[in-house]
Short mmCIF file of C-alpha atoms in Angstrom, two decimals:
data_model
loop_
_atom_site.label_atom_id
_atom_site.label_comp_id
_atom_site.label_asym_id
_atom_site.label_seq_id
_atom_site.Cartn_x
_atom_site.Cartn_y
_atom_site.Cartn_z
CA MET A 1 -43.46 -61.09 -137.54
CA ARG A 2 -45.23 -64.02 -135.83
CA THR A 3 -49.02 -63.71 -136.44
CA GLY A 4 -50.05 -62.72 -133.04
CA HIS A 5 -47.40 -59.99 -132.84
CA ARG A 6 -48.79 -58.61 -136.00
CA ILE A 7 -52.08 -58.79 -134.92
CA GLN A 8 -50.70 -56.55 -131.66
CA TRP A 9 -48.94 -54.11 -133.98
CA LEU A 10 -52.03 -53.58 -135.97
CA VAL A 11 -54.30 -52.69 -133.33
CA LEU A 12 -52.03 -50.59 -131.21
CA LEU A 13 -52.23 -48.63 -134.85
CA GLY A 14 -55.99 -48.31 -135.12
CA ILE A 15 -55.69 -47.18 -131.21
CA VAL A 16 -53.31 -44.47 -132.24
CA ALA A 17 -54.98 -44.03 -134.74
CA THR A 18 -58.54 -43.63 -133.08
CA SER A 19 -56.96 -41.36 -130.59
CA LEU A 20 -56.15 -39.00 -133.22
CA ALA A 21 -59.18 -38.86 -134.96
CA ILE A 22 -60.51 -38.03 -131.83
CA ALA A 23 -58.30 -35.50 -131.26
CA GLY A 24 -58.56 -33.98 -134.28
CA LEU A 25 -62.49 -33.71 -133.87
CA TYR A 26 -61.33 -31.67 -130.93
CA SER A 27 -59.89 -29.46 -133.15
CA PHE A 28 -62.73 -28.39 -134.76
CA HIS A 29 -64.21 -26.53 -131.49
CA PHE A 30 -61.17 -26.76 -129.09
CA MET A 31 -61.24 -22.40 -129.24
CA ASP A 32 -65.22 -22.87 -128.29
CA ILE A 33 -64.44 -24.44 -125.10
CA PRO A 34 -63.88 -21.73 -122.03
CA PHE A 35 -60.33 -21.77 -121.10
CA VAL A 36 -61.58 -20.53 -117.64
CA ARG A 37 -65.17 -21.69 -116.52
CA VAL A 38 -66.93 -20.70 -113.17
CA ASP A 39 -66.29 -23.51 -111.17
CA ASP A 40 -62.37 -22.48 -112.12
CA ALA A 41 -62.77 -19.21 -110.70
CA TRP A 42 -64.09 -20.12 -107.45
CA GLY A 43 -61.62 -23.40 -107.21
CA MET A 44 -58.83 -21.12 -107.66
CA GLU A 45 -60.58 -18.24 -105.43
CA ALA A 46 -61.25 -20.26 -102.67
CA SER A 47 -57.62 -22.28 -103.11
CA TYR A 48 -55.81 -18.77 -103.29
CA ARG A 49 -57.53 -17.27 -99.92
CA LEU A 50 -56.39 -20.08 -98.28
CA ALA A 51 -52.50 -19.68 -99.48
CA SER A 52 -53.16 -16.10 -99.04
CA THR A 53 -54.98 -15.44 -95.98
CA GLY A 54 -55.38 -18.89 -94.35
CA VAL A 55 -59.01 -18.79 -95.00
CA LEU A 56 -60.78 -21.29 -96.61
CA GLY A 57 -63.45 -19.56 -98.52
CA SER A 58 -64.94 -17.83 -101.27
CA PRO A 59 -65.95 -14.45 -101.57
CA MET A 60 -67.58 -15.51 -104.80
CA LEU A 61 -70.27 -17.68 -102.95
CA GLU A 62 -71.73 -15.67 -100.99
CA ASN A 63 -75.22 -16.68 -101.53
CA GLY A 64 -74.71 -20.06 -100.35
CA GLY A 65 -73.71 -22.11 -96.80
CA ASN A 66 -72.11 -19.18 -95.56
CA GLN A 67 -69.26 -19.90 -97.95
CA THR A 68 -67.60 -16.40 -97.53
CA HIS A 69 -66.04 -17.31 -94.41
CA TYR A 70 -65.95 -21.53 -94.25
CA PHE A 71 -66.55 -24.15 -97.62
CA HIS A 72 -68.18 -27.02 -95.54
CA ILE A 73 -70.26 -27.55 -98.11
CA HIS A 74 -67.05 -28.83 -100.47
CA PRO A 75 -64.84 -31.47 -98.58
CA PRO A 76 -61.28 -29.43 -98.02
CA VAL A 77 -59.28 -31.66 -99.51
CA TYR A 78 -58.57 -31.32 -103.10
CA TYR A 79 -58.82 -27.32 -101.96
CA LEU A 80 -55.91 -27.77 -99.71
CA GLY A 81 -54.09 -29.56 -101.99
CA LEU A 82 -54.90 -26.84 -105.12
CA SER A 83 -53.52 -24.13 -102.18
CA LEU A 84 -50.28 -25.77 -101.43
CA MET A 85 -49.30 -25.78 -105.28
CA PHE A 86 -49.74 -22.36 -105.57
CA LYS A 87 -47.98 -21.99 -102.36
CA TRP A 88 -44.91 -23.83 -103.78
CA CYS A 89 -45.34 -22.12 -107.75
CA GLY A 90 -47.22 -19.21 -107.30
CA PHE A 91 -50.18 -18.53 -108.18
CA GLY A 92 -52.18 -18.39 -112.01
CA ILE A 93 -54.35 -20.70 -114.22
CA LEU A 94 -51.67 -22.26 -115.86
CA GLN A 95 -50.67 -23.68 -111.96
CA GLY A 96 -54.43 -24.63 -111.31
CA LYS A 97 -55.20 -26.86 -114.22
CA LEU A 98 -51.14 -28.00 -114.06
CA PHE A 99 -52.42 -29.55 -110.40
CA SER A 100 -55.77 -31.24 -112.24
CA LEU A 101 -53.68 -32.56 -114.95
CA ILE A 102 -51.21 -34.21 -112.65
CA LEU A 103 -53.98 -35.60 -110.78
CA ALA A 104 -55.56 -37.38 -113.45
CA LEU A 105 -52.16 -38.46 -115.12
CA LEU A 106 -52.17 -40.45 -111.57
CA ALA A 107 -55.24 -42.02 -111.53
CA LEU A 108 -54.71 -43.05 -115.03
CA LEU A 109 -51.41 -44.92 -113.90
CA VAL A 110 -53.36 -46.28 -110.86
CA THR A 111 -56.40 -47.74 -113.34
CA CYS A 112 -53.27 -49.45 -115.75
CA TRP A 113 -52.28 -51.40 -112.26
CA ILE A 114 -55.93 -52.08 -111.23
CA LEU A 115 -55.53 -53.82 -114.72
CA ILE A 116 -52.61 -55.43 -114.45
CA GLU A 117 -52.66 -56.64 -110.82
CA THR A 118 -55.93 -57.88 -111.46
CA LYS A 119 -55.20 -60.24 -114.36
CA LEU A 120 -58.12 -58.22 -116.60
CA SER A 121 -55.34 -57.05 -118.81
CA THR A 122 -51.60 -57.90 -120.17
CA PRO A 123 -49.84 -54.87 -120.03
CA PHE A 124 -50.01 -54.76 -123.85
CA GLN A 125 -53.36 -54.48 -123.64
CA THR A 126 -53.45 -51.85 -120.59
CA PHE A 127 -50.86 -49.80 -122.71
CA LEU A 128 -53.77 -49.63 -125.62
CA LEU A 129 -56.27 -48.46 -123.12
CA SER A 130 -54.72 -46.20 -121.97
CA ILE A 131 -53.95 -43.95 -124.89
CA LEU A 132 -57.56 -44.66 -125.60
CA ILE A 133 -58.93 -42.91 -122.32
CA THR A 134 -56.34 -40.06 -122.76
CA THR A 135 -58.64 -39.19 -125.39
CA THR A 136 -62.42 -40.02 -124.36
CA PRO A 137 -63.73 -36.28 -123.92
CA LEU A 138 -64.96 -37.38 -120.10
CA PHE A 139 -61.29 -37.62 -119.27
CA PHE A 140 -59.84 -34.63 -121.50
CA VAL A 141 -62.59 -32.54 -119.44
CA ILE A 142 -61.86 -33.66 -115.98
CA SER A 143 -57.82 -33.95 -116.37
CA LYS A 144 -58.31 -29.69 -117.42
CA THR A 145 -61.15 -28.57 -114.95
CA ILE A 146 -60.13 -26.97 -111.66
CA ARG A 147 -62.67 -29.13 -109.61
CA PRO A 148 -62.06 -32.39 -107.05
CA GLU A 149 -63.19 -34.83 -109.84
CA SER A 150 -59.87 -35.49 -110.78
CA LEU A 151 -58.88 -35.97 -107.20
CA MET A 152 -61.71 -38.52 -106.83
CA LEU A 153 -60.65 -40.84 -109.56
CA LEU A 154 -57.43 -41.01 -107.81
CA TRP A 155 -58.40 -41.79 -104.98
CA TRP A 156 -60.99 -44.53 -106.04
CA GLY A 157 -58.38 -46.11 -107.97
CA LEU A 158 -55.90 -46.12 -104.46
CA SER A 159 -59.30 -48.05 -103.08
CA TYR A 160 -59.85 -50.31 -104.93
CA VAL A 161 -56.42 -51.48 -105.02
CA LEU A 162 -56.13 -51.04 -101.22
CA LEU A 163 -59.31 -53.90 -101.31
CA HIS A 164 -58.15 -56.13 -103.70
CA ARG A 165 -55.23 -56.62 -101.61
CA TRP A 166 -56.30 -57.13 -98.38
CA LEU A 167 -59.13 -59.54 -99.53
CA MET A 168 -55.84 -61.63 -101.43
CA ARG A 169 -53.35 -61.12 -98.76
CA LYS A 170 -55.28 -60.64 -95.60
CA GLN A 171 -52.73 -57.84 -94.23
CA THR A 172 -53.82 -55.13 -91.74
CA ARG A 173 -51.80 -52.75 -93.62
CA TYR A 174 -53.94 -53.08 -96.35
CA LEU A 175 -56.91 -52.28 -94.22
CA ILE A 176 -55.04 -49.43 -92.41
CA ALA A 177 -54.26 -47.65 -95.66
CA GLY A 178 -57.69 -48.33 -96.75
CA SER A 179 -59.90 -46.61 -94.19
CA LEU A 180 -57.19 -43.95 -94.55
CA VAL A 181 -57.42 -43.18 -98.23
CA ASN A 182 -61.66 -43.63 -97.77
CA ALA A 183 -61.95 -41.03 -94.88
CA LEU A 184 -59.43 -38.37 -97.29
CA MET A 185 -61.90 -39.39 -100.48
CA MET A 186 -64.78 -38.38 -98.28
CA MET A 187 -62.95 -35.09 -97.43
CA THR A 188 -62.72 -34.65 -100.89
CA HIS A 189 -66.24 -35.49 -101.89
CA PHE A 190 -69.13 -36.77 -101.04
CA TYR A 191 -69.57 -39.14 -104.18
CA GLY A 192 -66.66 -41.55 -102.65
CA ILE A 193 -70.06 -43.07 -100.01
CA PRO A 194 -70.43 -45.72 -102.90
CA MET A 195 -66.57 -47.17 -101.95
CA VAL A 196 -66.43 -46.48 -98.74
CA LEU A 197 -70.09 -49.05 -98.98
CA LEU A 198 -68.29 -51.79 -101.13
CA TRP A 199 -65.46 -51.60 -98.25
CA MET A 200 -67.72 -52.24 -95.91
CA ILE A 201 -70.09 -55.14 -97.37
CA GLU A 202 -67.01 -56.89 -97.84
CA LEU A 203 -66.02 -56.78 -94.07
CA LEU A 204 -69.72 -58.12 -93.06
CA ARG A 205 -69.87 -60.52 -95.67
CA ARG A 206 -66.75 -62.17 -94.08
CA ARG A 207 -67.79 -61.11 -90.81
CA ASP A 208 -64.57 -59.47 -89.60
CA TRP A 209 -65.69 -57.53 -87.00
CA LYS A 210 -62.54 -56.66 -85.76
CA GLY A 211 -61.82 -55.63 -88.88
CA ILE A 212 -65.15 -53.42 -89.32
CA ALA A 213 -63.84 -52.20 -85.51
CA LEU A 214 -60.06 -51.22 -86.84
CA PHE A 215 -61.89 -49.26 -90.11
CA GLY A 216 -64.35 -47.72 -88.01
CA ILE A 217 -61.77 -46.40 -85.75
CA ILE A 218 -58.98 -45.23 -88.30
CA PHE A 219 -61.87 -43.21 -90.43
CA THR A 220 -63.57 -41.75 -87.64
CA LEU A 221 -60.36 -40.68 -86.58
CA ALA A 222 -58.78 -39.51 -89.64
CA MET A 223 -62.14 -37.30 -90.30
CA ALA A 224 -62.46 -36.04 -86.78
CA PRO A 225 -60.27 -32.73 -87.67
CA TYR A 226 -63.17 -31.81 -90.26
CA LEU A 227 -66.12 -32.86 -88.06
CA ALA A 228 -64.55 -30.19 -85.88
CA TRP A 229 -64.35 -28.27 -88.13
CA ILE A 230 -67.68 -27.85 -89.50
CA SER A 231 -69.35 -27.76 -86.20
CA THR A 232 -68.23 -24.61 -85.70
CA ASP A 233 -71.12 -23.98 -88.37
CA TRP A 234 -73.67 -26.38 -88.83
CA SER A 235 -76.15 -23.84 -90.57
CA ALA A 236 -73.99 -24.09 -93.50
CA PHE A 237 -75.88 -27.43 -94.61
CA TYR A 238 -79.68 -26.40 -94.12
#
């Protein structure tokens, strides 16, 4: 076996050993982690109510922003997706957590795609990194919690891929897809603002006025149903 291959396999074994060690540490207090948190409960309740009655709201959150009847403060895309999961697969804790796990794994695949496409790492190095990422505490929590962070990771990754492709290839289809992804990201959580700003910075740096106009029009059209919905109850925001 050549020295380079031997080193790669040693690194692989080291990362696998580290990942198993981290997983072992989890096991000591695994039963202390609540299987269902408060966030899980109201997230499932709002999505189940939407799937069963057509109303996106949560009686569990009656004290804030009129959320019994509306879910304005929480942008709806994640909860729409979870309600579809309940429609297709039935209602349950397992289905809710499986939804977040699937989204987190898709986000991991997109992250690997970014690393390879931007030539930041080789496929083998990316494989090693993916093993390490899946055992980090943050990924562990995000992938098992019924909250929109797992979907946000996926939107961030897709938005970055589309931005990189638009910068490299200057094809309008990537700009259009990027504006749609950014709109969906903003309708998932307001954590998407930095990525929208990054797109704007790149468009302005290139003085691409037509691109800015196209991005803004598509972004606004995609956001229009959400903006119309929240206009029915502005009091939810103050």
